[in-house]
Amino acid sequence: MNLIVPILLAFPSLQDAPIAPAQDPPTLEITLQDALRLGTAYSLALQASEAIEDSARYERDARWARFDWKLRVEGSLTDAQHEGSSELSGAPILDQQDQGLTMSLTRPTTAGPTFEVIYNSEETTTNNSFAYLPHSTTGTLTLGITQSLLAGRGRDYVTSMQFQGENDLAFQSESVRAVRRALVEQVLQAYWSLVSAQGAMESADMGVEYAEEFLKLAQDRYAAGVGLELDILQAQTEVAVRTQTRTQLHIGRMYAEDTLRQFLYTTNSPRAWSEELIAVDELPEFDSEPALPSWEESYLDVRRISPEIRQQELKLSTANRLLHVAESDEQSRLDFQLRISTRGFEKSAFDAWEESIAAEYPSLTAAIRWDLPLSGAEPRARARKTRAEVRNAQLELDSAERKLTSNLRVVMRALELQHLAFKSAESSQELATRQHKIELARYREGRSTAMRVLAAQQVLLEARASMLEARATHVIARGQLEVLLGQHDR
């Protein structure tokens, strides 16, 4: 016989290794204010909407920068030789070097006209004997203004892109507010759903406890010879059914935890997602007489601060401005240009500049340019397209107002009706509690049946569940009303 086996069996520590006790998962107690603070701080959707708002702000600034002064500098250098064609050419072989420099400052204005300041310098060196100077510089200073007389005239046309940029920025700002509102509403609903799930678990535990107590009572009566085996079977069945219900409610509580958890964490760490969340705030009690304004009175305040309504109004405003632009483009384009020029001719570039500034030899030029599309099909089509966009924007605004009215009425009705539902459930609970006590006492005396006792328990549990549901629905609706009234915008 192998001696190792009995030696190993002699050591209990080697036979049965101790099993480490299972550790309870970490818990995190959280209040509603904590949930709202973490939800708004860690929301990726809110951060993305704020990034889009920044992008719209920079685009707005870039469009207004169109009216800044613009500097343009051009330079040229030419070295040419060619044979003279006659005795009057100035030289048998003409040698000429030209250096050109043009600087211009241009600034379009929000009122419509475009101003420009241009200075052109041409420096020439030549061996032409007929040239006034072998080395000369011609400087020309020009002041000009261009104004549209038909299509494209007026501040509304000129600043249409800037107006659209301003509205786009305001639209994105309202979008940030809408995302924040939706986020707050989701956090409120998730938090109170978790509180409701916790209350449902407590009711389920109480239901199982009632069923187990009745099962023990039925077993004691059967052992004493005054009860029925059928009562025990009914009680055992009820324990199993209520245990199954408690399991389903536990699954619902876990789902409510994960729904709230997605707003609280920025990490996918398994440790963070394995924490058990406990909502510490309790469902608020109902007021005796809820003071609620009519939805007609609340609608004006809600509409005035609604981000969705404001967004649609901005879209309609932008569409109307673009329609003005499209209708202006349907006209022919007639531009008027006025230029005043002075010229200086000297040996050096500086002297030519001084002479042009002195304006000794001014010249005035007025010009008109007319641009007329023969068919006009493109501007007409664009105007029709823009009119369709205006109609669409108006319809979307009407739809948003209708949706806001519906949401407000649903919330106001929920606040009113859930109060009535709670009062009814509260009355049912009081009556069911009395009925349960009476039926239980009658059963102990042998004057009632197990089915009547269990039915009374079930009515009591259903009344408690109805009270809990009414309170949870009421507080969620109240949170939705607070969101509509803008109490969580900041």
Coordinates of C-alpha atoms in Angstrom, one line a residue:
M1 CA 0.0 0.0 0.0
N2 CA 1.2 3.4 -0.8
L3 CA 2.1 5.3 2.4
I4 CA 1.6 8.7 0.8
V5 CA -2.2 8.5 0.7
P6 CA -2.8 8.0 4.4
I7 CA -0.3 10.7 5.2
L8 CA -2.2 13.1 3.0
L9 CA -5.5 12.1 4.4
A10 CA -4.2 12.8 7.9
F11 CA -4.0 16.5 7.2
P12 CA -7.5 18.1 7.1
S13 CA -6.1 21.3 5.6
L14 CA -5.1 19.3 2.5
Q15 CA -8.4 17.5 2.2
D16 CA -10.8 20.5 2.3
A17 CA -9.3 23.8 1.4
P18 CA -11.2 26.7 2.9
I19 CA -13.3 28.6 0.4
A20 CA -13.0 32.4 0.5
P21 CA -16.3 34.0 1.4
A22 CA -17.9 35.8 -1.5
Q23 CA -17.6 39.5 -1.2
D24 CA -20.6 41.7 -1.6
P25 CA -20.4 44.1 -4.6
P26 CA -19.5 47.7 -3.7
T27 CA -22.5 50.0 -3.3
L28 CA -22.9 53.6 -4.3
E29 CA -25.5 55.8 -2.6
I30 CA -26.6 58.6 -4.8
T31 CA -29.0 61.5 -4.5
L32 CA -31.0 63.1 -7.3
Q33 CA -28.8 66.2 -7.3
D34 CA -25.7 64.0 -7.6
A35 CA -27.2 62.2 -10.5
L36 CA -28.1 65.5 -12.3
R37 CA -24.6 66.9 -11.6
L38 CA -22.8 63.9 -12.9
G39 CA -25.1 63.4 -15.8
T40 CA -24.7 66.9 -17.1
A41 CA -20.9 66.9 -16.4
Y42 CA -20.1 63.6 -18.2
S43 CA -22.6 63.6 -21.0
L44 CA -20.9 63.0 -24.3
A45 CA -23.9 64.2 -26.3
L46 CA -23.9 67.5 -24.4
Q47 CA -20.2 68.0 -25.0
A48 CA -20.6 67.2 -28.7
S49 CA -23.4 69.8 -29.0
E50 CA -21.3 72.4 -27.3
A51 CA -18.4 71.6 -29.7
I52 CA -20.9 72.1 -32.6
E53 CA -21.9 75.4 -31.0
D54 CA -18.2 76.5 -30.9
S55 CA -17.9 75.6 -34.6
A56 CA -20.9 77.7 -35.4
R57 CA -19.5 80.6 -33.4
Y58 CA -16.2 80.5 -35.4
E59 CA -18.1 80.3 -38.7
R60 CA -20.1 83.4 -37.7
D61 CA -16.9 85.3 -36.9
A62 CA -15.4 84.2 -40.2
R63 CA -18.4 85.4 -42.2
W64 CA -18.3 88.9 -40.5
A65 CA -14.6 89.0 -41.3
R66 CA -15.6 89.4 -45.0
F67 CA -16.1 93.1 -44.3
D68 CA -12.5 93.6 -43.1
W69 CA -9.9 95.5 -45.2
K70 CA -8.1 93.3 -47.7
L71 CA -4.6 94.0 -48.9
R72 CA -3.4 92.7 -52.3
V73 CA 0.2 93.1 -53.6
E74 CA 1.3 92.3 -57.1
G75 CA 4.8 92.6 -58.6
S76 CA 6.2 92.1 -62.1
L77 CA 9.6 92.2 -63.8
T78 CA 10.1 92.4 -67.6
D79 CA 13.4 92.5 -69.5
A80 CA 13.0 92.8 -73.3
Q81 CA 15.1 93.4 -76.3
H82 CA 13.9 93.9 -79.9
E83 CA 15.2 95.4 -83.1
G84 CA 14.1 98.8 -84.2
S85 CA 11.8 98.8 -87.2
S86 CA 12.7 102.4 -88.4
E87 CA 14.9 105.3 -87.9
L88 CA 12.2 106.7 -85.5
S89 CA 12.4 103.6 -83.2
G90 CA 14.9 105.4 -81.0
A91 CA 17.7 102.9 -81.3
P92 CA 18.8 100.1 -83.6
I93 CA 18.4 97.6 -80.7
L94 CA 15.9 98.6 -78.1
D95 CA 16.7 97.4 -74.6
Q96 CA 14.0 98.0 -72.0
Q97 CA 13.5 96.8 -68.4
D98 CA 10.1 97.3 -66.6
Q99 CA 9.4 96.8 -62.9
G100 CA 5.8 96.9 -61.8
L101 CA 4.2 97.1 -58.3
T102 CA 0.5 97.2 -57.5
M103 CA -0.9 97.5 -54.0
S104 CA -4.7 97.7 -53.3
L105 CA -6.9 98.0 -50.2
T106 CA -10.4 96.8 -50.7
R107 CA -13.3 96.9 -48.2
P108 CA -16.9 95.9 -48.8
T109 CA -19.4 97.5 -46.4
T110 CA -22.5 96.2 -44.8
A111 CA -24.5 99.0 -46.4
G112 CA -23.7 97.8 -49.9
P113 CA -20.9 99.9 -51.5
T114 CA -17.3 98.5 -51.9
F115 CA -14.4 100.9 -51.4
E116 CA -11.0 100.4 -52.9
V117 CA -7.6 102.3 -52.8
I118 CA -5.1 101.3 -55.5
Y119 CA -1.6 102.5 -56.1
N120 CA 0.3 101.3 -59.2
S121 CA 4.0 102.0 -59.8
E122 CA 5.7 101.3 -63.2
E123 CA 9.5 101.8 -63.3
T124 CA 11.0 101.8 -66.8
T125 CA 14.7 101.8 -67.9
T126 CA 15.3 102.1 -71.7
N127 CA 17.9 103.1 -74.3
N128 CA 15.2 104.7 -76.5
S129 CA 16.5 108.1 -77.5
F130 CA 12.9 109.4 -77.8
A131 CA 12.1 108.5 -74.2
Y132 CA 11.6 111.6 -72.0
L133 CA 13.9 110.0 -69.3
P134 CA 16.1 107.0 -69.7
H135 CA 14.9 105.9 -66.2
S136 CA 11.5 106.9 -65.1
T137 CA 8.7 106.0 -62.7
T138 CA 5.0 106.4 -63.3
G139 CA 2.8 106.3 -60.2
T140 CA -1.0 106.1 -60.3
L141 CA -3.2 106.5 -57.2
T142 CA -6.9 105.5 -57.6
L143 CA -9.8 105.8 -55.2
G144 CA -12.9 103.9 -56.3
I145 CA -16.4 102.9 -55.1
T146 CA -18.7 100.3 -56.6
Q147 CA -22.4 100.1 -55.8
S148 CA -25.1 97.7 -57.0
L149 CA -28.2 99.4 -58.2
L150 CA -30.6 96.4 -58.9
A151 CA -29.7 92.8 -57.9
G152 CA -27.6 92.6 -54.8
R153 CA -28.3 96.0 -53.4
G154 CA -29.1 96.8 -49.8
R155 CA -27.9 95.7 -46.4
D156 CA -30.3 92.8 -46.2
Y157 CA -28.7 91.3 -49.3
V158 CA -25.1 92.1 -48.5
T159 CA -25.3 90.7 -45.0
S160 CA -27.5 87.7 -45.8
M161 CA -24.6 85.2 -45.2
Q162 CA -23.7 86.9 -41.9
F163 CA -27.4 86.9 -40.9
Q164 CA -27.5 83.2 -41.6
G165 CA -24.3 82.7 -39.5
E166 CA -25.8 84.5 -36.6
N167 CA -29.0 82.4 -36.8
D168 CA -26.9 79.2 -37.1
L169 CA -25.1 80.1 -33.9
A170 CA -28.3 80.9 -32.1
F171 CA -29.8 77.6 -33.5
Q172 CA -26.8 75.6 -32.1
S173 CA -27.1 77.4 -28.8
E174 CA -30.8 76.3 -28.6
S175 CA -29.7 72.8 -29.6
V176 CA -27.4 72.7 -26.6
R177 CA -30.3 73.8 -24.4
A178 CA -32.5 71.1 -26.0
V179 CA -29.9 68.4 -25.4
R180 CA -29.5 69.5 -21.8
R181 CA -33.2 69.4 -21.3
A182 CA -33.5 66.0 -22.8
L183 CA -30.6 64.8 -20.7
V184 CA -32.1 66.2 -17.5
E185 CA -35.4 64.6 -18.3
Q186 CA -33.8 61.2 -18.9
V187 CA -31.8 61.4 -15.7
L188 CA -34.9 62.4 -13.7
Q189 CA -36.9 59.5 -15.2
A190 CA -34.0 57.0 -14.7
Y191 CA -33.5 58.1 -11.0
W192 CA -37.2 58.0 -10.0
S193 CA -37.6 54.7 -11.9
L194 CA -34.8 53.3 -9.8
V195 CA -36.5 54.6 -6.6
S196 CA -39.8 53.0 -7.8
A197 CA -38.0 49.7 -8.5
Q198 CA -36.5 49.8 -5.0
G199 CA -40.0 50.3 -3.6
A200 CA -41.4 47.5 -5.7
M201 CA -38.7 45.2 -4.4
E202 CA -39.7 46.1 -0.8
S203 CA -43.3 45.3 -1.6
A204 CA -42.3 42.0 -3.2
D205 CA -40.3 41.1 -0.1
M206 CA -43.3 41.9 2.0
G207 CA -45.5 39.8 -0.2
V208 CA -43.1 36.8 0.1
E209 CA -43.0 37.3 3.9
Y210 CA -46.8 37.4 4.1
A211 CA -47.0 34.2 2.1
E212 CA -44.3 32.4 4.2
E213 CA -46.1 33.5 7.4
F214 CA -49.4 32.1 6.1
L215 CA -47.6 28.9 5.0
K216 CA -46.3 28.4 8.6
L217 CA -49.8 29.1 10.0
A218 CA -51.4 26.6 7.6
Q219 CA -48.8 23.9 8.5
D220 CA -49.4 24.5 12.2
R221 CA -53.1 24.2 11.8
Y222 CA -52.7 21.0 9.8
A223 CA -50.3 19.6 12.4
A224 CA -52.9 20.4 15.1
G225 CA -55.6 18.5 13.0
V226 CA -57.8 21.5 12.3
G227 CA -56.4 22.5 8.9
L228 CA -56.4 21.1 5.4
E229 CA -53.5 19.9 3.3
L230 CA -55.0 21.9 0.5
D231 CA -54.3 25.1 2.5
I232 CA -50.6 24.1 2.7
L233 CA -50.5 23.5 -1.1
Q234 CA -52.1 26.8 -1.8
A235 CA -49.7 28.6 0.5
Q236 CA -46.7 26.9 -1.1
T237 CA -47.9 27.8 -4.6
E238 CA -48.4 31.4 -3.5
V239 CA -44.9 31.5 -2.1
A240 CA -43.4 30.2 -5.3
V241 CA -45.5 32.7 -7.4
R242 CA -44.5 35.6 -5.3
T243 CA -40.8 34.5 -5.3
Q244 CA -41.0 34.4 -9.1
T245 CA -42.5 37.9 -9.1
R246 CA -39.8 39.2 -6.8
T247 CA -37.2 37.8 -9.2
Q248 CA -38.7 39.6 -12.1
L249 CA -38.8 42.8 -10.1
H250 CA -35.2 42.3 -9.2
I251 CA -34.3 42.0 -12.9
G252 CA -36.3 45.2 -13.4
R253 CA -34.3 46.9 -10.6
M254 CA -31.0 45.8 -12.2
Y255 CA -32.2 47.3 -15.5
A256 CA -33.2 50.6 -13.8
E257 CA -29.7 50.6 -12.3
D258 CA -27.9 50.2 -15.6
T259 CA -30.2 52.8 -17.2
L260 CA -29.2 55.4 -14.5
R261 CA -25.6 54.2 -14.5
Q262 CA -25.0 55.2 -18.2
F263 CA -25.4 58.8 -17.2
L264 CA -23.0 58.7 -14.2
Y265 CA -19.8 57.1 -15.5
T266 CA -17.3 58.0 -18.2
T267 CA -15.5 54.7 -18.0
N268 CA -16.2 51.1 -19.1
S269 CA -14.4 49.7 -16.0
P270 CA -16.0 46.5 -14.9
R271 CA -15.6 47.6 -11.3
A272 CA -17.6 50.8 -11.9
W273 CA -20.4 48.9 -13.7
S274 CA -20.6 46.2 -11.0
E275 CA -21.4 48.7 -8.3
E276 CA -24.8 48.5 -6.8
L277 CA -26.6 51.8 -7.1
I278 CA -28.9 52.9 -4.2
A279 CA -31.1 55.9 -4.7
V280 CA -31.4 57.5 -1.3
D281 CA -34.0 60.1 -2.1
E282 CA -37.5 59.0 -1.4
L283 CA -40.6 59.6 -3.5
P284 CA -42.1 62.9 -2.4
E285 CA -45.5 62.8 -0.7
F286 CA -48.5 64.2 -2.4
D287 CA -49.9 67.6 -1.5
S288 CA -53.4 67.6 -0.2
E289 CA -54.6 69.9 -3.0
P290 CA -52.1 70.3 -5.9
A291 CA -52.2 73.8 -7.1
L292 CA -51.7 73.5 -10.9
P293 CA -52.2 76.3 -13.4
S294 CA -54.2 75.5 -16.5
W295 CA -52.2 74.4 -19.5
E296 CA -53.4 77.5 -21.4
E297 CA -51.7 79.7 -18.8
S298 CA -48.5 77.7 -18.8
Y299 CA -48.3 77.4 -22.6
L300 CA -47.3 81.0 -23.2
D301 CA -44.4 80.7 -20.7
V302 CA -43.4 77.3 -22.0
R303 CA -43.5 78.4 -25.6
R304 CA -41.5 81.5 -25.0
I305 CA -38.5 79.5 -23.6
S306 CA -38.9 76.4 -25.7
P307 CA -35.6 75.6 -27.5
E308 CA -37.5 73.6 -30.2
I309 CA -39.8 76.5 -31.0
R310 CA -36.9 79.0 -31.0
Q311 CA -35.0 76.7 -33.4
Q312 CA -37.9 76.6 -35.9
E313 CA -38.4 80.4 -35.6
L314 CA -34.7 80.8 -36.5
K315 CA -35.0 78.5 -39.5
L316 CA -38.0 80.4 -40.7
S317 CA -36.2 83.7 -40.3
T318 CA -33.2 82.4 -42.2
A319 CA -35.4 81.1 -45.0
N320 CA -37.2 84.5 -45.3
R321 CA -33.8 86.3 -45.6
L322 CA -32.6 83.8 -48.3
L323 CA -35.9 84.3 -50.1
H324 CA -35.1 88.0 -50.2
V325 CA -31.7 87.2 -51.7
A326 CA -33.2 84.8 -54.3
E327 CA -35.9 87.4 -55.4
S328 CA -33.2 90.0 -55.7
D329 CA -31.1 87.7 -57.9
E330 CA -34.1 87.4 -60.3
Q331 CA -33.4 91.0 -61.3
S332 CA -30.7 92.0 -63.7
R333 CA -27.4 93.1 -62.2
L334 CA -26.6 96.8 -62.7
D335 CA -23.4 98.0 -61.0
F336 CA -22.2 101.6 -60.9
Q337 CA -18.5 102.3 -60.5
L338 CA -16.8 105.7 -59.8
R339 CA -13.0 106.2 -59.8
I340 CA -10.8 109.2 -59.2
S341 CA -7.2 108.8 -60.3
T342 CA -4.1 110.9 -60.1
R343 CA -0.8 110.3 -61.8
G344 CA 2.8 111.2 -61.2
F345 CA 5.7 110.9 -63.6
E346 CA 9.2 111.4 -62.2
K347 CA 12.7 109.9 -62.3
S348 CA 12.4 108.2 -58.9
A349 CA 9.6 106.2 -57.4
F350 CA 9.3 108.4 -54.3
D351 CA 9.0 111.5 -56.4
A352 CA 6.3 109.9 -58.5
W353 CA 4.5 108.9 -55.3
E354 CA 4.6 112.4 -54.0
E355 CA 3.3 113.8 -57.3
S356 CA 0.4 111.4 -57.4
I357 CA -0.5 112.3 -53.8
A358 CA -0.5 116.0 -54.7
A359 CA -3.2 115.2 -57.2
E360 CA -1.9 117.7 -59.8
Y361 CA -3.3 115.7 -62.7
P362 CA -6.6 114.1 -61.6
S363 CA -8.9 112.1 -63.8
L364 CA -12.5 111.0 -63.1
T365 CA -14.1 107.8 -64.5
A366 CA -17.7 106.7 -64.1
A367 CA -18.8 103.4 -65.5
I368 CA -21.9 101.2 -65.5
R369 CA -21.9 97.4 -66.0
W370 CA -25.2 95.6 -66.8
D371 CA -25.4 91.9 -66.4
L372 CA -28.6 90.3 -67.7
P373 CA -29.2 86.5 -68.0
L374 CA -31.2 85.9 -71.2
S375 CA -33.5 83.1 -69.9
G376 CA -33.4 83.7 -66.2
A377 CA -34.2 80.1 -65.6
E378 CA -31.6 79.6 -62.8
P379 CA -32.6 82.5 -60.6
R380 CA -36.3 81.7 -61.0
A381 CA -35.7 78.1 -60.0
R382 CA -33.7 79.1 -57.0
A383 CA -36.4 81.6 -55.9
R384 CA -39.1 78.8 -56.2
K385 CA -36.8 76.5 -54.2
T386 CA -36.4 79.1 -51.5
R387 CA -40.2 79.7 -51.3
A388 CA -40.7 76.0 -50.8
E389 CA -38.1 76.1 -48.0
V390 CA -40.0 79.0 -46.3
R391 CA -43.2 77.0 -46.5
N392 CA -41.4 74.0 -45.0
A393 CA -40.0 76.1 -42.2
Q394 CA -43.4 77.5 -41.4
L395 CA -44.9 74.0 -41.3
E396 CA -42.1 72.7 -39.0
L397 CA -42.8 75.6 -36.7
D398 CA -46.5 74.8 -36.6
S399 CA -45.7 71.1 -36.0
A400 CA -43.3 72.0 -33.1
E401 CA -46.0 74.2 -31.5
R402 CA -48.5 71.4 -31.8
K403 CA -46.1 68.9 -30.3
L404 CA -45.3 71.3 -27.5
T405 CA -49.0 71.7 -26.8
S406 CA -49.5 67.9 -26.7
N407 CA -46.5 67.4 -24.4
L408 CA -47.7 70.1 -22.0
R409 CA -51.2 68.7 -21.9
V410 CA -50.0 65.2 -21.2
V411 CA -47.7 66.4 -18.4
M412 CA -50.5 68.5 -16.8
R413 CA -53.0 65.8 -17.1
A414 CA -50.6 63.2 -15.6
L415 CA -50.0 65.5 -12.6
E416 CA -53.7 65.9 -12.0
L417 CA -54.8 62.3 -12.7
Q418 CA -52.0 60.6 -10.8
H419 CA -53.0 62.5 -7.7
L420 CA -56.5 61.0 -8.0
A421 CA -55.0 57.6 -8.7
F422 CA -52.9 57.8 -5.6
K423 CA -55.8 58.8 -3.4
S424 CA -57.8 55.9 -4.8
A425 CA -54.9 53.5 -4.2
E426 CA -54.4 54.8 -0.7
S427 CA -58.1 54.2 0.1
S428 CA -57.8 50.7 -1.4
Q429 CA -54.7 50.0 0.7
E430 CA -56.5 51.0 3.9
L431 CA -59.5 48.8 3.2
A432 CA -57.3 45.9 2.0
T433 CA -55.2 46.1 5.2
R434 CA -58.3 45.9 7.3
Q435 CA -59.7 43.0 5.1
H436 CA -56.4 41.1 5.4
K437 CA -56.4 41.4 9.2
I438 CA -60.0 40.3 9.5
E439 CA -59.5 37.3 7.1
L440 CA -56.4 36.2 8.8
A441 CA -58.1 36.3 12.2
R442 CA -61.1 34.4 10.8
Y443 CA -58.8 31.8 9.3
R444 CA -57.1 31.2 12.7
E445 CA -60.6 30.6 14.1
G446 CA -61.5 28.3 11.2
R447 CA -64.1 30.6 9.8
S448 CA -62.3 31.5 6.6
T449 CA -60.3 29.8 3.8
A450 CA -56.8 30.0 2.6
M451 CA -57.9 31.3 -0.8
R452 CA -59.7 34.2 0.9
V453 CA -56.7 35.1 3.0
L454 CA -54.3 34.9 0.0
A455 CA -56.7 36.9 -2.1
A456 CA -56.8 39.7 0.6
Q457 CA -53.0 39.7 0.7
Q458 CA -52.9 40.0 -3.1
V459 CA -55.3 43.0 -3.1
L460 CA -53.2 44.6 -0.4
L461 CA -50.0 44.2 -2.5
E462 CA -51.7 45.5 -5.6
A463 CA -52.9 48.6 -3.8
R464 CA -49.4 49.2 -2.5
A465 CA -48.0 48.8 -6.0
S466 CA -50.6 51.2 -7.4
M467 CA -49.7 53.8 -4.8
L468 CA -46.0 53.4 -5.7
E469 CA -46.7 53.7 -9.4
A470 CA -48.9 56.7 -9.0
R471 CA -46.2 58.5 -6.9
A472 CA -43.4 57.6 -9.3
T473 CA -45.4 58.7 -12.4
H474 CA -46.4 61.9 -10.6
V475 CA -42.8 62.9 -9.7
I476 CA -41.6 62.1 -13.2
A477 CA -44.3 64.2 -14.7
R478 CA -43.5 67.0 -12.3
G479 CA -39.8 66.8 -13.4
Q480 CA -41.0 67.0 -17.0
L481 CA -43.0 70.1 -16.2
E482 CA -39.9 71.7 -14.5
V483 CA -37.9 71.0 -17.7
L484 CA -40.6 72.6 -19.9
L485 CA -40.6 75.6 -17.6
G486 CA -36.8 76.0 -18.0
Q487 CA -36.0 75.3 -14.4
H488 CA -33.1 73.0 -15.3
D489 CA -31.7 75.1 -18.3
R490 CA -28.7 76.1 -16.2

